PDB file of N, CA and C in Angstrom:
ATOM      1  N   MET A   1     -26.782  62.786  35.205  1.00  0.00           N
ATOM      2  CA  MET A   1     -25.841  62.640  36.293  1.00  0.00           C
ATOM      3  C   MET A   1     -26.537  63.036  37.600  1.00  0.00           C
ATOM      4  N   PRO A   2     -26.367  62.245  38.652  1.00  0.00           N
ATOM      5  CA  PRO A   2     -27.065  62.538  39.901  1.00  0.00           C
ATOM      6  C   PRO A   2     -26.482  63.688  40.713  1.00  0.00           C
ATOM      7  N   ILE A   3     -25.313  64.218  40.322  1.00  0.00           N
ATOM      8  CA  ILE A   3     -24.750  65.385  41.013  1.00  0.00           C
ATOM      9  C   ILE A   3     -25.220  66.635  40.271  1.00  0.00           C
ATOM     10  N   VAL A   4     -25.912  67.497  41.001  1.00  0.00           N
ATOM     11  CA  VAL A   4     -26.459  68.723  40.427  1.00  0.00           C
ATOM     12  C   VAL A   4     -25.666  69.902  40.975  1.00  0.00           C
ATOM     13  N   VAL A   5     -25.300  70.816  40.094  1.00  0.00           N
ATOM     14  CA  VAL A   5     -24.552  72.018  40.484  1.00  0.00           C
ATOM     15  C   VAL A   5     -25.534  73.173  40.624  1.00  0.00           C
ATOM     16  N   ASN A   6     -25.617  73.715  41.823  1.00  0.00           N
ATOM     17  CA  ASN A   6     -26.530  74.823  42.111  1.00  0.00           C
ATOM     18  C   ASN A   6     -25.788  76.153  42.224  1.00  0.00           C
ATOM     19  N   LEU A   7     -24.711  76.282  41.478  1.00  0.00           N
ATOM     20  CA  LEU A   7     -23.893  77.495  41.547  1.00  0.00           C
ATOM     21  C   LEU A   7     -24.693  78.732  41.170  1.00  0.00           C
ATOM     22  N   ASP A   8     -25.532  78.630  40.164  1.00  0.00           N
ATOM     23  CA  ASP A   8     -26.327  79.785  39.738  1.00  0.00           C
ATOM     24  C   ASP A   8     -27.272  80.257  40.840  1.00  0.00           C
ATOM     25  N   VAL A   9     -27.817  79.318  41.607  1.00  0.00           N
ATOM     26  CA  VAL A   9     -28.737  79.663  42.701  1.00  0.00           C
ATOM     27  C   VAL A   9     -27.984  80.427  43.792  1.00  0.00           C
ATOM     28  N   VAL A  10     -26.820  79.908  44.171  1.00  0.00           N
ATOM     29  CA  VAL A  10     -26.023  80.553  45.225  1.00  0.00           C
ATOM     30  C   VAL A  10     -25.538  81.921  44.764  1.00  0.00           C
ATOM     31  N   MET A  11     -25.125  82.016  43.508  1.00  0.00           N
ATOM     32  CA  MET A  11     -24.684  83.307  42.974  1.00  0.00           C
ATOM     33  C   MET A  11     -25.822  84.322  42.985  1.00  0.00           C
ATOM     34  N   ALA A  12     -27.015  83.889  42.629  1.00  0.00           N
ATOM     35  CA  ALA A  12     -28.174  84.794  42.621  1.00  0.00           C
ATOM     36  C   ALA A  12     -28.488  85.276  44.035  1.00  0.00           C
ATOM     37  N   LYS A  13     -28.407  84.372  45.005  1.00  0.00           N
ATOM     38  CA  LYS A  13     -28.661  84.760  46.397  1.00  0.00           C
ATOM     39  C   LYS A  13     -27.652  85.776  46.889  1.00  0.00           C
ATOM     40  N   ARG A  14     -26.408  85.662  46.413  1.00  0.00           N
ATOM     41  CA  ARG A  14     -25.340  86.580  46.827  1.00  0.00           C
ATOM     42  C   ARG A  14     -25.252  87.794  45.908  1.00  0.00           C
ATOM     43  N   LYS A  15     -26.077  87.824  44.879  1.00  0.00           N
ATOM     44  CA  LYS A  15     -26.083  88.913  43.897  1.00  0.00           C
ATOM     45  C   LYS A  15     -24.693  89.121  43.296  1.00  0.00           C
ATOM     46  N   MET A  16     -24.074  87.989  42.908  1.00  0.00           N
ATOM     47  CA  MET A  16     -22.743  88.039  42.323  1.00  0.00           C
ATOM     48  C   MET A  16     -22.813  87.562  40.875  1.00  0.00           C
ATOM     49  N   SER A  17     -22.179  88.306  39.998  1.00  0.00           N
ATOM     50  CA  SER A  17     -22.170  87.948  38.580  1.00  0.00           C
ATOM     51  C   SER A  17     -21.088  86.910  38.305  1.00  0.00           C
ATOM     52  N   LEU A  18     -21.203  86.286  37.152  1.00  0.00           N
ATOM     53  CA  LEU A  18     -20.209  85.305  36.718  1.00  0.00           C
ATOM     54  C   LEU A  18     -18.845  85.977  36.574  1.00  0.00           C
ATOM     55  N   ASN A  19     -18.826  87.183  36.039  1.00  0.00           N
ATOM     56  CA  ASN A  19     -17.567  87.924  35.882  1.00  0.00           C
ATOM     57  C   ASN A  19     -16.910  88.213  37.230  1.00  0.00           C
ATOM     58  N   GLU A  20     -17.715  88.642  38.187  1.00  0.00           N
ATOM     59  CA  GLU A  20     -17.184  88.970  39.508  1.00  0.00           C
ATOM     60  C   GLU A  20     -16.628  87.722  40.196  1.00  0.00           C
ATOM     61  N   LEU A  21     -17.374  86.624  40.125  1.00  0.00           N
ATOM     62  CA  LEU A  21     -16.909  85.382  40.737  1.00  0.00           C
ATOM     63  C   LEU A  21     -15.641  84.884  40.047  1.00  0.00           C
ATOM     64  N   SER A  22     -15.600  85.003  38.743  1.00  0.00           N
ATOM     65  CA  SER A  22     -14.435  84.595  37.970  1.00  0.00           C
ATOM     66  C   SER A  22     -13.183  85.328  38.440  1.00  0.00           C
ATOM     67  N   GLU A  23     -13.302  86.606  38.667  1.00  0.00           N
ATOM     68  CA  GLU A  23     -12.173  87.409  39.137  1.00  0.00           C
ATOM     69  C   GLU A  23     -11.760  87.029  40.554  1.00  0.00           C
ATOM     70  N   LYS A  24     -12.748  86.831  41.438  1.00  0.00           N
ATOM     71  CA  LYS A  24     -12.443  86.505  42.838  1.00  0.00           C
ATOM     72  C   LYS A  24     -11.809  85.132  42.983  1.00  0.00           C
ATOM     73  N   VAL A  25     -12.233  84.190  42.151  1.00  0.00           N
ATOM     74  CA  VAL A  25     -11.775  82.805  42.263  1.00  0.00           C
ATOM     75  C   VAL A  25     -10.552  82.555  41.389  1.00  0.00           C
ATOM     76  N   ASP A  26     -10.286  83.473  40.472  1.00  0.00           N
ATOM     77  CA  ASP A  26      -9.182  83.340  39.521  1.00  0.00           C
ATOM     78  C   ASP A  26      -9.343  82.074  38.673  1.00  0.00           C
ATOM     79  N   ILE A  27     -10.514  81.967  38.058  1.00  0.00           N
ATOM     80  CA  ILE A  27     -10.826  80.873  37.145  1.00  0.00           C
ATOM     81  C   ILE A  27     -11.394  81.514  35.883  1.00  0.00           C
ATOM     82  N   THR A  28     -11.123  80.916  34.746  1.00  0.00           N
ATOM     83  CA  THR A  28     -11.597  81.523  33.502  1.00  0.00           C
ATOM     84  C   THR A  28     -13.117  81.534  33.458  1.00  0.00           C
ATOM     85  N   LEU A  29     -13.640  82.494  32.759  1.00  0.00           N
ATOM     86  CA  LEU A  29     -15.086  82.626  32.596  1.00  0.00           C
ATOM     87  C   LEU A  29     -15.676  81.376  31.939  1.00  0.00           C
ATOM     88  N   SER A  30     -14.966  80.841  30.956  1.00  0.00           N
ATOM     89  CA  SER A  30     -15.478  79.659  30.264  1.00  0.00           C
ATOM     90  C   SER A  30     -15.517  78.437  31.183  1.00  0.00           C
ATOM     91  N   ASN A  31     -14.497  78.234  32.010  1.00  0.00           N
ATOM     92  CA  ASN A  31     -14.505  77.108  32.942  1.00  0.00           C
ATOM     93  C   ASN A  31     -15.575  77.269  34.011  1.00  0.00           C
ATOM     94  N   LEU A  32     -15.763  78.482  34.473  1.00  0.00           N
ATOM     95  CA  LEU A  32     -16.806  78.744  35.463  1.00  0.00           C
ATOM     96  C   LEU A  32     -18.185  78.523  34.855  1.00  0.00           C
ATOM     97  N   SER A  33     -18.359  78.895  33.620  1.00  0.00           N
ATOM     98  CA  SER A  33     -19.612  78.686  32.913  1.00  0.00           C
ATOM     99  C   SER A  33     -19.908  77.195  32.743  1.00  0.00           C
ATOM    100  N   ILE A  34     -18.885  76.418  32.417  1.00  0.00           N
ATOM    101  CA  ILE A  34     -19.043  74.963  32.283  1.00  0.00           C
ATOM    102  C   ILE A  34     -19.494  74.367  33.617  1.00  0.00           C
ATOM    103  N   LEU A  35     -18.911  74.843  34.694  1.00  0.00           N
ATOM    104  CA  LEU A  35     -19.299  74.373  36.023  1.00  0.00           C
ATOM    105  C   LEU A  35     -20.731  74.784  36.352  1.00  0.00           C
ATOM    106  N   LYS A  36     -21.052  76.037  36.075  1.00  0.00           N
ATOM    107  CA  LYS A  36     -22.377  76.575  36.390  1.00  0.00           C
ATOM    108  C   LYS A  36     -23.496  75.857  35.644  1.00  0.00           C
ATOM    109  N   THR A  37     -23.230  75.453  34.415  1.00  0.00           N
ATOM    110  CA  THR A  37     -24.263  74.786  33.628  1.00  0.00           C
ATOM    111  C   THR A  37     -24.341  73.286  33.895  1.00  0.00           C
ATOM    112  N   GLY A  38     -23.456  72.793  34.773  1.00  0.00           N
ATOM    113  CA  GLY A  38     -23.495  71.378  35.123  1.00  0.00           C
ATOM    114  C   GLY A  38     -22.829  70.469  34.110  1.00  0.00           C
ATOM    115  N   LYS A  39     -22.049  71.053  33.205  1.00  0.00           N
ATOM    116  CA  LYS A  39     -21.386  70.254  32.167  1.00  0.00           C
ATOM    117  C   LYS A  39     -20.012  69.760  32.597  1.00  0.00           C
ATOM    118  N   ALA A  40     -19.531  70.221  33.742  1.00  0.00           N
ATOM    119  CA  ALA A  40     -18.219  69.794  34.238  1.00  0.00           C
ATOM    120  C   ALA A  40     -18.288  68.358  34.733  1.00  0.00           C
ATOM    121  N   LYS A  41     -17.231  67.624  34.508  1.00  0.00           N
ATOM    122  CA  LYS A  41     -17.143  66.230  34.956  1.00  0.00           C
ATOM    123  C   LYS A  41     -16.426  66.113  36.291  1.00  0.00           C
ATOM    124  N   ALA A  42     -15.724  67.165  36.681  1.00  0.00           N
ATOM    125  CA  ALA A  42     -14.961  67.139  37.927  1.00  0.00           C
ATOM    126  C   ALA A  42     -14.706  68.570  38.386  1.00  0.00           C
ATOM    127  N   ILE A  43     -14.370  68.702  39.666  1.00  0.00           N
ATOM    128  CA  ILE A  43     -13.957  69.998  40.205  1.00  0.00           C
ATOM    129  C   ILE A  43     -12.862  69.742  41.236  1.00  0.00           C
ATOM    130  N   ARG A  44     -11.830  70.548  41.184  1.00  0.00           N
ATOM    131  CA  ARG A  44     -10.755  70.420  42.169  1.00  0.00           C
ATOM    132  C   ARG A  44     -11.235  70.972  43.505  1.00  0.00           C
ATOM    133  N   PHE A  45     -10.768  70.350  44.574  1.00  0.00           N
ATOM    134  CA  PHE A  45     -11.123  70.839  45.900  1.00  0.00           C
ATOM    135  C   PHE A  45     -10.654  72.275  46.097  1.00  0.00           C
ATOM    136  N   SER A  46      -9.510  72.621  45.538  1.00  0.00           N
ATOM    137  CA  SER A  46      -8.998  73.989  45.681  1.00  0.00           C
ATOM    138  C   SER A  46      -9.932  74.991  44.995  1.00  0.00           C
ATOM    139  N   THR A  47     -10.502  74.599  43.862  1.00  0.00           N
ATOM    140  CA  THR A  47     -11.461  75.465  43.158  1.00  0.00           C
ATOM    141  C   THR A  47     -12.752  75.574  43.960  1.00  0.00           C
ATOM    142  N   LEU A  48     -13.220  74.438  44.465  1.00  0.00           N
ATOM    143  CA  LEU A  48     -14.441  74.434  45.278  1.00  0.00           C
ATOM    144  C   LEU A  48     -14.256  75.288  46.530  1.00  0.00           C
ATOM    145  N   GLU A  49     -13.089  75.172  47.145  1.00  0.00           N
ATOM    146  CA  GLU A  49     -12.782  75.972  48.334  1.00  0.00           C
ATOM    147  C   GLU A  49     -12.812  77.466  48.004  1.00  0.00           C
ATOM    148  N   ALA A  50     -12.196  77.844  46.887  1.00  0.00           N
ATOM    149  CA  ALA A  50     -12.153  79.255  46.490  1.00  0.00           C
ATOM    150  C   ALA A  50     -13.552  79.787  46.199  1.00  0.00           C
ATOM    151  N   ILE A  51     -14.383  78.976  45.554  1.00  0.00           N
ATOM    152  CA  ILE A  51     -15.769  79.382  45.259  1.00  0.00           C
ATOM    153  C   ILE A  51     -16.546  79.557  46.553  1.00  0.00           C
ATOM    154  N   CYS A  52     -16.368  78.619  47.484  1.00  0.00           N
ATOM    155  CA  CYS A  52     -17.066  78.711  48.770  1.00  0.00           C
ATOM    156  C   CYS A  52     -16.636  79.946  49.563  1.00  0.00           C
ATOM    157  N   LYS A  53     -15.354  80.254  49.510  1.00  0.00           N
ATOM    158  CA  LYS A  53     -14.866  81.466  50.196  1.00  0.00           C
ATOM    159  C   LYS A  53     -15.466  82.714  49.564  1.00  0.00           C
ATOM    160  N   ALA A  54     -15.467  82.774  48.244  1.00  0.00           N
ATOM    161  CA  ALA A  54     -15.973  83.950  47.533  1.00  0.00           C
ATOM    162  C   ALA A  54     -17.468  84.147  47.743  1.00  0.00           C
ATOM    163  N   LEU A  55     -18.205  83.034  47.827  1.00  0.00           N
ATOM    164  CA  LEU A  55     -19.659  83.116  47.976  1.00  0.00           C
ATOM    165  C   LEU A  55     -20.121  82.961  49.422  1.00  0.00           C
ATOM    166  N   ASP A  56     -19.171  82.765  50.335  1.00  0.00           N
ATOM    167  CA  ASP A  56     -19.480  82.565  51.755  1.00  0.00           C
ATOM    168  C   ASP A  56     -20.549  81.479  51.920  1.00  0.00           C
ATOM    169  N   CYS A  57     -20.216  80.285  51.417  1.00  0.00           N
ATOM    170  CA  CYS A  57     -21.162  79.176  51.480  1.00  0.00           C
ATOM    171  C   CYS A  57     -20.436  77.871  51.749  1.00  0.00           C
ATOM    172  N   GLN A  58     -21.173  76.806  51.871  1.00  0.00           N
ATOM    173  CA  GLN A  58     -20.637  75.465  52.076  1.00  0.00           C
ATOM    174  C   GLN A  58     -20.665  74.702  50.755  1.00  0.00           C
ATOM    175  N   PRO A  59     -19.800  73.686  50.582  1.00  0.00           N
ATOM    176  CA  PRO A  59     -19.830  72.888  49.354  1.00  0.00           C
ATOM    177  C   PRO A  59     -21.212  72.295  49.070  1.00  0.00           C
ATOM    178  N   GLY A  60     -21.931  71.921  50.118  1.00  0.00           N
ATOM    179  CA  GLY A  60     -23.272  71.360  49.955  1.00  0.00           C
ATOM    180  C   GLY A  60     -24.290  72.357  49.430  1.00  0.00           C
ATOM    181  N   ASP A  61     -23.980  73.648  49.528  1.00  0.00           N
ATOM    182  CA  ASP A  61     -24.865  74.666  48.951  1.00  0.00           C
ATOM    183  C   ASP A  61     -24.733  74.674  47.429  1.00  0.00           C
ATOM    184  N   ILE A  62     -23.569  74.264  46.944  1.00  0.00           N
ATOM    185  CA  ILE A  62     -23.285  74.295  45.513  1.00  0.00           C
ATOM    186  C   ILE A  62     -23.549  72.946  44.846  1.00  0.00           C
ATOM    187  N   LEU A  63     -23.142  71.883  45.520  1.00  0.00           N
ATOM    188  CA  LEU A  63     -23.279  70.538  44.954  1.00  0.00           C
ATOM    189  C   LEU A  63     -24.377  69.766  45.673  1.00  0.00           C
ATOM    190  N   GLU A  64     -25.199  69.104  44.903  1.00  0.00           N
ATOM    191  CA  GLU A  64     -26.320  68.348  45.463  1.00  0.00           C
ATOM    192  C   GLU A  64     -26.388  66.983  44.792  1.00  0.00           C
ATOM    193  N   PHE A  65     -26.617  65.960  45.593  1.00  0.00           N
ATOM    194  CA  PHE A  65     -26.782  64.609  45.061  1.00  0.00           C
ATOM    195  C   PHE A  65     -28.274  64.310  44.964  1.00  0.00           C
ATOM    196  N   ARG A  66     -28.712  63.980  43.768  1.00  0.00           N
ATOM    197  CA  ARG A  66     -30.114  63.592  43.560  1.00  0.00           C
ATOM    198  C   ARG A  66     -30.141  62.141  43.117  1.00  0.00           C
ATOM    199  N   LYS A  67     -30.734  61.333  43.952  1.00  0.00           N
ATOM    200  CA  LYS A  67     -30.819  59.908  43.651  1.00  0.00           C
ATOM    201  C   LYS A  67     -31.653  59.702  42.397  1.00  0.00           C
ATOM    202  N   GLU A  68     -31.095  58.940  41.454  1.00  0.00           N
ATOM    203  CA  GLU A  68     -31.819  58.659  40.231  1.00  0.00           C
ATOM    204  C   GLU A  68     -32.922  57.659  40.535  1.00  0.00           C
ATOM    205  N   GLU A  69     -34.077  57.931  39.993  1.00  0.00           N
ATOM    206  CA  GLU A  69     -35.187  57.003  40.201  1.00  0.00           C
ATOM    207  C   GLU A  69     -34.966  55.785  39.334  1.00  0.00           C
ATOM    208  N   GLU A  70     -35.179  54.614  39.959  1.00  0.00           N
ATOM    209  CA  GLU A  70     -34.979  53.378  39.222  1.00  0.00           C
ATOM    210  C   GLU A  70     -36.104  53.186  38.217  1.00  0.00           C
ATOM    211  N   GLU A  71     -35.722  52.684  37.050  1.00  0.00           N
ATOM    212  CA  GLU A  71     -36.731  52.429  36.018  1.00  0.00           C
ATOM    213  C   GLU A  71     -37.506  51.186  36.385  1.00  0.00           C
ATOM    214  N   SER A  72     -38.811  51.275  36.312  1.00  0.00           N
ATOM    215  CA  SER A  72     -39.620  50.078  36.607  1.00  0.00           C
ATOM    216  C   SER A  72     -39.903  49.329  35.316  1.00  0.00           C
ATOM    217  N   SER A  73     -39.898  48.004  35.432  1.00  0.00           N
ATOM    218  CA  SER A  73     -40.096  47.148  34.241  1.00  0.00           C
ATOM    219  C   SER A  73     -41.546  46.901  33.981  1.00  0.00           C
TER     220      SER A  73
END
């Protein structure tokens, strides 16, 4: 998937644990873990907003679009 989740990088920069972020954002640890590992298929804007507030960052700090390289024949 060309959307990469850099939540772990931002959390490390802010020195915030998964447990602490989970409490601040009011999201289950398992759902936050799914997001952090890039296994999530979607994220609600309200969740993204809460994460950005808790980590004092922008959505672009967490989500990144990486263009897939085209396969050459």
